[in-house]
């Protein structure tokens, strides 16, 4: 996808965009792998590093051997396993409440004891069923933050993220590509509803059974990141627990394999191929790049400490790169005056602004993507105004 920036601005801008993508996606995969390792550590009683090596090693191996075809077909299988696991969690909670889903909703709507061990450091604990919050605040998760940030992230993901772009570029024709984009967008909605429903169900379960002798194990949850694995271990019978565990691993491996393939593609096509044209040994070299990225991500996941809030740490490690990356593409599409120096300067200012907002202000992490994009576009556009409008017939106009 970064070939567009080469045509529009030149090789330097393309390389910067690819670097931003590599940093963004590499950090995302390290956090995702870290989250999955908590599952193995909780359920099997293994050290966290063991889960990282097992999951990271297996996924890296089949991605190296099978390439893009393996990524796509394992994604299809893993999707259905993931959905089955989520339905199993809902079934487990529903059975505990005697299938009274209204009671589950009411319980999740209530306030929980302030001393509940899993609520440490999470002040907003009585709003799990509040569907809409229109408060105009930049420091809380509300309707405006979700709407605006979600829009920016969707445009960025489908327009400038090699992970998603490579999937529909592999469709084979424009018609198939359009069909895959539309069907994927539609399918995302019920899956997200299912994910949110699982969150509400687990909230109700742990709020309802806290302190009850028959469910004394509920009080053993001390980290909200471990709620799913804790419930699998203690609250589900063996067959359902196995299905949910497989679903969690499937989701992680699906994201990891697709991300790993895109990292190796961007690295090889943008940085290696220009210096070493395709020839004997090219495939082996590309596979080696995939293996090295797998190793780097496993090592990166090992550096993450315990107790981090998964979504917040994702925003902090991805935000400084994802927003400016989208801004580079938007400048290419919107500004005929923009030159490579304007785009590069805007992107770097976007990175600095996002880091500064995250480090020195209480602004909610949902806004990080927006900050990087807006600063990058505005700064690049203002800098471009010093140039005359180019000839429309020029490919870089």
CSV table of C-alpha atoms in Angstrom, one decimal, residues 197-376:
chain,number,residue,atom,x,y,z
A,197,UNK,CA,-22.4,-8.9,25.4
A,198,UNK,CA,-19.7,-11.1,26.8
A,199,UNK,CA,-18.3,-8.1,28.7
A,200,UNK,CA,-21.6,-7.3,30.3
A,201,UNK,CA,-22.2,-10.9,31.1
A,202,UNK,CA,-18.9,-11.3,32.9
A,203,UNK,CA,-19.4,-8.0,34.8
A,204,UNK,CA,-22.8,-9.3,36.0
A,205,UNK,CA,-21.4,-12.7,37.0
A,206,UNK,CA,-18.5,-11.3,39.1
A,207,UNK,CA,-20.7,-8.6,40.7
A,208,UNK,CA,-23.5,-11.0,41.6
A,209,UNK,CA,-21.5,-13.9,43.0
A,210,UNK,CA,-18.8,-11.9,44.8
A,211,UNK,CA,-18.7,-13.0,48.5
A,212,UNK,CA,-21.0,-16.0,48.1
A,213,UNK,CA,-19.6,-19.2,49.7
A,214,UNK,CA,-20.5,-21.4,46.7
A,215,UNK,CA,-18.5,-19.1,44.4
A,216,UNK,CA,-15.7,-18.1,46.7
A,217,UNK,CA,-13.3,-18.3,43.8
A,218,UNK,CA,-14.9,-15.2,42.4
A,219,UNK,CA,-13.0,-13.1,44.9
A,220,UNK,CA,-9.7,-14.5,43.6
A,221,UNK,CA,-9.8,-12.3,40.5
A,222,UNK,CA,-7.3,-9.4,41.1
A,223,UNK,CA,-6.7,-8.2,37.6
A,224,UNK,CA,-9.5,-7.1,35.2
A,225,UNK,CA,-7.3,-8.2,32.3
A,226,UNK,CA,-7.6,-11.8,33.5
A,227,UNK,CA,-11.4,-11.9,33.9
A,228,UNK,CA,-11.9,-14.2,30.9
A,229,UNK,CA,-9.3,-16.7,31.8
A,230,UNK,CA,-10.3,-16.7,35.4
A,231,UNK,CA,-13.9,-17.5,34.4
A,232,UNK,CA,-12.8,-20.2,32.0
A,233,UNK,CA,-10.7,-21.8,34.7
A,234,UNK,CA,-13.3,-21.7,37.5
A,235,UNK,CA,-16.7,-21.1,36.1
A,236,UNK,CA,-17.1,-23.4,33.0
A,237,UNK,CA,-17.2,-27.2,32.7
A,238,UNK,CA,-14.4,-28.9,30.9
A,239,UNK,CA,-15.9,-29.1,27.3
A,240,UNK,CA,-17.0,-25.4,27.3
A,241,UNK,CA,-13.8,-24.3,28.9
A,242,UNK,CA,-11.8,-26.0,26.1
A,243,UNK,CA,-13.9,-24.3,23.4
A,244,UNK,CA,-13.5,-20.9,24.9
A,245,UNK,CA,-9.8,-21.4,25.3
A,246,UNK,CA,-9.5,-22.4,21.7
A,247,UNK,CA,-11.5,-19.3,20.7
A,248,UNK,CA,-9.1,-17.0,22.6
A,249,UNK,CA,-6.1,-18.6,21.0
A,250,UNK,CA,-7.7,-18.5,17.6
A,251,UNK,CA,-8.4,-14.8,17.8
A,252,UNK,CA,-4.8,-14.1,18.9
A,253,UNK,CA,-3.2,-16.4,16.2
A,254,UNK,CA,-5.4,-14.9,13.5
A,255,UNK,CA,-4.3,-11.3,14.3
A,256,UNK,CA,-0.7,-12.4,14.9
A,257,UNK,CA,-0.4,-14.3,11.6
A,258,UNK,CA,-1.9,-11.6,9.5
A,259,UNK,CA,0.2,-8.9,11.2
A,260,UNK,CA,3.3,-11.0,10.9
A,261,UNK,CA,2.8,-11.5,7.1
A,262,UNK,CA,2.2,-7.8,6.6
A,263,UNK,CA,5.3,-6.9,8.6
A,264,UNK,CA,7.5,-9.2,6.5
A,265,UNK,CA,5.8,-7.9,3.3
A,266,UNK,CA,6.5,-4.2,4.1
A,267,UNK,CA,10.0,-5.0,5.2
A,268,UNK,CA,10.9,-7.0,2.2
A,269,UNK,CA,9.1,-4.9,-0.5
A,270,UNK,CA,10.0,-1.5,0.8
A,271,UNK,CA,13.5,-2.0,2.1
A,272,UNK,CA,15.1,-5.2,0.8
A,273,UNK,CA,13.7,-5.6,-2.7
A,274,UNK,CA,15.0,-2.2,-4.0
A,275,UNK,CA,18.5,-3.2,-3.0
A,276,UNK,CA,18.2,-6.9,-3.8
A,277,UNK,CA,15.9,-7.6,-6.8
A,278,UNK,CA,13.9,-10.8,-6.9
A,279,UNK,CA,15.9,-13.9,-7.8
A,280,UNK,CA,17.1,-17.2,-6.4
A,281,UNK,CA,16.7,-17.3,-2.7
A,282,UNK,CA,14.1,-14.4,-2.5
A,283,UNK,CA,11.4,-16.7,-1.0
A,284,UNK,CA,13.8,-18.0,1.6
A,285,UNK,CA,14.9,-14.5,2.5
A,286,UNK,CA,11.2,-13.4,2.8
A,287,UNK,CA,10.6,-16.4,5.1
A,288,UNK,CA,13.6,-15.5,7.2
A,289,UNK,CA,12.3,-11.9,7.6
A,290,UNK,CA,9.0,-13.4,8.8
A,291,UNK,CA,10.9,-15.5,11.4
A,292,UNK,CA,12.9,-12.5,12.6
A,293,UNK,CA,9.8,-10.4,13.1
A,294,UNK,CA,8.2,-13.3,15.0
A,295,UNK,CA,11.2,-13.4,17.3
A,296,UNK,CA,11.3,-9.7,17.8
A,297,UNK,CA,7.6,-9.6,18.7
A,298,UNK,CA,7.9,-12.4,21.3
A,299,UNK,CA,10.9,-10.6,22.9
A,300,UNK,CA,8.9,-7.3,22.9
A,301,UNK,CA,5.9,-9.0,24.6
A,302,UNK,CA,8.3,-10.3,27.3
A,303,UNK,CA,9.2,-6.7,28.2
A,304,UNK,CA,5.6,-5.8,29.1
A,305,UNK,CA,5.0,-5.8,32.9
A,306,UNK,CA,2.0,-7.3,34.7
A,307,UNK,CA,-1.1,-5.3,35.5
A,308,UNK,CA,-1.2,-3.1,32.3
A,309,UNK,CA,-4.6,-2.2,30.9
A,310,UNK,CA,-4.6,-3.9,27.5
A,311,UNK,CA,-6.6,-1.3,25.5
A,312,UNK,CA,-4.8,1.7,27.1
A,313,UNK,CA,-1.4,0.3,26.5
A,314,UNK,CA,-2.4,-0.5,22.9
A,315,UNK,CA,-3.4,3.1,22.3
A,316,UNK,CA,-0.2,4.4,23.9
A,317,UNK,CA,2.1,2.2,21.7
A,318,UNK,CA,0.1,2.5,18.5
A,319,UNK,CA,-1.3,6.0,18.6
A,320,UNK,CA,1.9,7.9,17.9
A,321,UNK,CA,2.4,6.0,14.6
A,322,UNK,CA,-1.2,5.2,13.4
A,323,UNK,CA,-2.5,8.7,13.2
A,324,UNK,CA,0.4,10.3,11.4
A,325,UNK,CA,0.5,7.4,9.0
A,326,UNK,CA,-3.1,8.1,8.0
A,327,UNK,CA,-2.3,11.8,7.7
A,328,UNK,CA,0.3,11.1,5.1
A,329,UNK,CA,-2.2,9.4,2.8
A,330,UNK,CA,-4.8,12.2,3.4
A,331,UNK,CA,-2.3,14.8,2.4
A,332,UNK,CA,-1.5,12.9,-0.7
A,333,UNK,CA,-5.2,12.8,-1.6
A,334,UNK,CA,-6.3,16.3,-0.6
A,335,UNK,CA,-3.4,18.6,-1.2
A,336,UNK,CA,-1.9,19.2,-4.7
A,337,UNK,CA,0.7,21.5,-3.3
A,338,UNK,CA,2.1,19.1,-0.7
A,339,UNK,CA,5.7,18.0,-1.2
A,340,UNK,CA,7.7,15.3,0.5
A,341,UNK,CA,9.3,17.6,3.1
A,342,UNK,CA,5.8,18.9,4.1
A,343,UNK,CA,4.4,15.3,4.5
A,344,UNK,CA,7.5,14.1,6.5
A,345,UNK,CA,7.5,17.2,8.7
A,346,UNK,CA,3.7,16.9,9.4
A,347,UNK,CA,4.0,13.2,10.2
A,348,UNK,CA,6.9,13.8,12.7
A,349,UNK,CA,5.0,16.6,14.3
A,350,UNK,CA,2.0,14.3,14.6
A,351,UNK,CA,4.2,11.7,16.4
A,352,UNK,CA,5.5,14.3,18.8
A,353,UNK,CA,2.1,15.8,19.5
A,354,UNK,CA,0.5,12.3,20.2
A,355,UNK,CA,3.4,11.4,22.6
A,356,UNK,CA,3.1,14.8,24.3
A,357,UNK,CA,-0.7,14.5,24.8
A,358,UNK,CA,-0.4,11.0,26.2
A,359,UNK,CA,2.5,11.9,28.5
A,360,UNK,CA,1.5,15.3,29.8
A,361,UNK,CA,-2.3,15.6,29.6
A,362,UNK,CA,-5.3,13.7,31.0
A,363,UNK,CA,-6.9,13.3,27.5
A,364,UNK,CA,-8.4,9.9,27.1
A,365,UNK,CA,-6.5,7.4,24.9
A,366,UNK,CA,-9.3,7.2,22.4
A,367,UNK,CA,-8.2,10.6,21.1
A,368,UNK,CA,-4.6,9.7,20.4
A,369,UNK,CA,-5.3,8.5,16.9
A,370,UNK,CA,-7.3,11.7,16.1
A,371,UNK,CA,-4.5,14.0,17.5
A,372,UNK,CA,-1.8,12.3,15.3
A,373,UNK,CA,-3.9,12.5,12.2
A,374,UNK,CA,-5.1,16.1,12.6
A,375,UNK,CA,-1.7,17.5,13.6
A,376,UNK,CA,0.0,15.7,10.7
